[in-house]
Amino acid sequence: MAEERVWRGTSSQVKNARVFFFCGLCLCVLVVLFAILRRNESTREFSPYIFTPAIVPIFIALAHFLQTKNKVYELTSERLKITEGVFNKVTDTLELYRVKDLETRQPFWARAFGVENIQLNTADASTPFVLIEAVPQKLALGDKIRNAVENVRMQKRVRQLDIE
């Protein structure tokens, strides 16, 4: 049977809200400082240089935006592929029959924005935990993953055995 795509997407930028807020706050402080220095006659020549430090919060916000935008999750009928990287792409593949447990979490801030975090506990040595952050709750991605895991286990006749 051919492998079919079930879902493909990225995390919501809501997870970067705190970083965006603080970067915006830093920019507002610089604008206020510019206005104060501009009003004073003795510091008027210095005032345009106050925007030089604005490069830092802009690059921080841009870096977080690009990291989130370029981390792509692809759920197929057999695997979960996680591709990340802005310039160099790295793809990590998790066979779905290795998923032991699935947990959805919704912290308070996530409920306010209608997103959830999905954590997969796996039997994979390289990635024992996979966290998919800030996906819209309306997608029901947790249920899609669970159904895909059950289907691939039945298809491959794989059973989980925990030995303690």
Short mmCIF file of C-alpha atoms in Angstrom, two decimals:
data_model
loop_
_atom_site.label_atom_id
_atom_site.label_comp_id
_atom_site.label_asym_id
_atom_site.label_seq_id
_atom_site.Cartn_x
_atom_site.Cartn_y
_atom_site.Cartn_z
CA MET A 1 0.00 0.00 0.00
CA ALA A 2 1.35 3.43 -0.92
CA GLU A 3 2.20 5.96 1.72
CA GLU A 4 -0.34 8.80 1.84
CA ARG A 5 -0.05 12.24 3.36
CA VAL A 6 -2.44 12.74 6.28
CA TRP A 7 -1.38 16.22 7.39
CA ARG A 8 1.37 18.73 6.66
CA GLY A 9 1.89 21.98 8.53
CA THR A 10 3.88 24.14 10.89
CA SER A 11 3.48 25.40 14.42
CA SER A 12 1.55 28.58 14.97
CA GLN A 13 3.49 31.81 15.45
CA VAL A 14 1.50 32.19 18.68
CA LYS A 15 4.28 30.25 20.40
CA ASN A 16 6.58 33.22 19.70
CA ALA A 17 4.17 35.79 21.14
CA ARG A 18 6.31 36.40 24.22
CA VAL A 19 9.44 37.04 22.14
CA PHE A 20 7.54 39.28 19.71
CA PHE A 21 6.05 41.24 22.62
CA PHE A 22 9.41 41.91 24.29
CA CYS A 23 11.06 42.83 20.99
CA GLY A 24 8.21 45.24 20.27
CA LEU A 25 8.55 46.66 23.76
CA CYS A 26 12.28 47.27 23.20
CA LEU A 27 11.51 49.06 19.94
CA CYS A 28 8.90 51.25 21.69
CA VAL A 29 11.43 52.18 24.38
CA LEU A 30 13.90 53.19 21.68
CA VAL A 31 11.27 55.34 19.94
CA VAL A 32 10.42 57.10 23.23
CA LEU A 33 14.11 57.62 23.96
CA PHE A 34 14.56 59.05 20.47
CA ALA A 35 11.69 61.49 21.03
CA ILE A 36 13.13 62.62 24.37
CA LEU A 37 16.62 63.12 22.94
CA ARG A 38 15.25 64.90 19.88
CA ARG A 39 13.47 67.52 22.01
CA ASN A 40 16.65 68.47 23.85
CA GLU A 41 18.83 70.85 21.83
CA SER A 42 22.14 69.53 23.22
CA THR A 43 21.47 65.89 22.29
CA ARG A 44 19.78 66.48 18.94
CA GLU A 45 22.83 65.35 16.92
CA PHE A 46 23.07 62.12 18.93
CA SER A 47 19.39 61.18 18.59
CA PRO A 48 19.51 59.37 15.19
CA TYR A 49 22.10 56.94 16.58
CA ILE A 50 19.64 55.72 19.19
CA PHE A 51 18.07 53.45 16.55
CA THR A 52 21.29 51.48 16.04
CA PRO A 53 20.47 49.02 18.88
CA ALA A 54 17.06 48.43 17.24
CA ILE A 55 18.79 45.92 14.96
CA VAL A 56 19.09 43.44 17.85
CA PRO A 57 15.38 42.95 18.70
CA ILE A 58 14.47 42.98 15.01
CA PHE A 59 16.91 40.14 14.29
CA ILE A 60 15.80 38.20 17.38
CA ALA A 61 12.15 38.39 16.31
CA LEU A 62 13.04 37.53 12.71
CA ALA A 63 15.11 34.52 13.80
CA HIS A 64 12.27 33.12 15.92
CA PHE A 65 9.79 33.73 13.11
CA LEU A 66 11.95 31.92 10.54
CA GLN A 67 12.72 28.99 12.86
CA THR A 68 9.03 28.39 13.46
CA LYS A 69 8.07 28.92 9.81
CA ASN A 70 10.76 26.52 8.56
CA LYS A 71 9.99 23.65 10.94
CA VAL A 72 7.55 21.58 8.92
CA TYR A 73 5.75 18.51 10.21
CA GLU A 74 4.44 15.94 7.75
CA LEU A 75 2.28 13.09 8.97
CA THR A 76 1.90 10.25 6.50
CA SER A 77 0.15 6.94 6.85
CA GLU A 78 3.45 5.34 8.00
CA ARG A 79 5.79 8.07 9.28
CA LEU A 80 6.11 11.46 10.92
CA LYS A 81 8.70 13.59 9.15
CA ILE A 82 10.09 16.70 10.82
CA THR A 83 12.04 19.02 8.52
CA GLU A 84 13.76 22.01 10.07
CA GLY A 85 16.36 24.57 9.20
CA VAL A 86 16.50 27.94 7.50
CA PHE A 87 19.57 27.51 5.31
CA ASN A 88 20.47 23.86 5.90
CA LYS A 89 17.52 21.47 6.00
CA VAL A 90 17.52 18.45 8.31
CA THR A 91 14.74 15.86 8.14
CA ASP A 92 14.09 13.50 11.04
CA THR A 93 11.80 10.55 10.37
CA LEU A 94 9.84 8.67 13.01
CA GLU A 95 8.17 5.40 12.10
CA LEU A 96 4.67 5.54 13.56
CA TYR A 97 4.70 2.00 14.89
CA ARG A 98 7.37 3.20 17.35
CA VAL A 99 5.00 5.64 19.07
CA LYS A 100 4.27 4.39 22.60
CA ASP A 101 2.14 7.17 23.99
CA LEU A 102 0.52 10.37 22.82
CA GLU A 103 -0.29 13.30 25.09
CA THR A 104 -1.99 16.56 24.24
CA ARG A 105 -1.36 19.55 26.46
CA GLN A 106 -3.12 22.89 26.54
CA PRO A 107 -1.57 25.43 28.88
CA PHE A 108 -3.68 28.49 29.71
CA TRP A 109 -2.07 30.67 27.04
CA ALA A 110 -2.65 27.94 24.45
CA ARG A 111 -6.34 27.61 25.28
CA ALA A 112 -6.73 31.36 24.88
CA PHE A 113 -5.45 31.10 21.29
CA GLY A 114 -7.05 27.74 20.42
CA VAL A 115 -3.78 25.82 20.04
CA GLU A 116 -2.36 22.73 21.70
CA ASN A 117 0.94 20.94 22.17
CA ILE A 118 1.25 17.27 21.26
CA GLN A 119 3.96 15.15 22.86
CA LEU A 120 4.81 11.73 21.49
CA ASN A 121 6.71 9.26 23.64
CA THR A 122 8.45 6.82 21.34
CA ALA A 123 10.60 3.72 21.35
CA ASP A 124 12.98 5.39 18.90
CA ALA A 125 16.54 5.70 20.22
CA SER A 126 17.36 8.97 18.45
CA THR A 127 14.12 10.76 19.35
CA PRO A 128 12.50 9.37 22.51
CA PHE A 129 10.24 12.45 22.74
CA VAL A 130 8.72 14.47 19.92
CA LEU A 131 6.99 17.74 20.77
CA ILE A 132 4.73 19.37 18.22
CA GLU A 133 4.05 22.83 19.58
CA ALA A 134 1.16 25.20 18.98
CA VAL A 135 -0.96 23.43 16.39
CA PRO A 136 -4.58 24.54 16.05
CA GLN A 137 -6.86 22.46 18.23
CA LYS A 138 -9.53 22.33 15.54
CA LEU A 139 -7.25 20.14 13.39
CA ALA A 140 -7.56 17.28 15.92
CA LEU A 141 -4.00 16.31 15.04
CA GLY A 142 -3.70 14.09 18.12
CA ASP A 143 -6.56 11.93 16.89
CA LYS A 144 -5.11 11.79 13.38
CA ILE A 145 -1.75 10.61 14.77
CA ARG A 146 -3.41 8.04 17.01
CA ASN A 147 -5.46 6.62 14.12
CA ALA A 148 -2.42 6.49 11.86
CA VAL A 149 -0.41 4.70 14.59
CA GLU A 150 -3.14 2.10 15.09
CA ASN A 151 -3.50 1.54 11.34
CA VAL A 152 0.21 1.05 10.75
CA ARG A 153 0.50 -1.31 13.74
CA MET A 154 -2.33 -3.47 12.40
CA GLN A 155 -0.90 -3.37 8.89
CA LYS A 156 2.61 -4.36 9.99
CA ARG A 157 1.36 -6.62 12.81
CA VAL A 158 3.49 -4.83 15.39
CA ARG A 159 2.78 -5.00 19.11
CA GLN A 160 4.32 -2.98 21.86
CA LEU A 161 6.07 -4.97 24.57
CA ASP A 162 7.22 -3.20 27.74
CA ILE A 163 9.72 -5.15 29.82
CA GLU A 164 10.66 -3.83 33.24
#
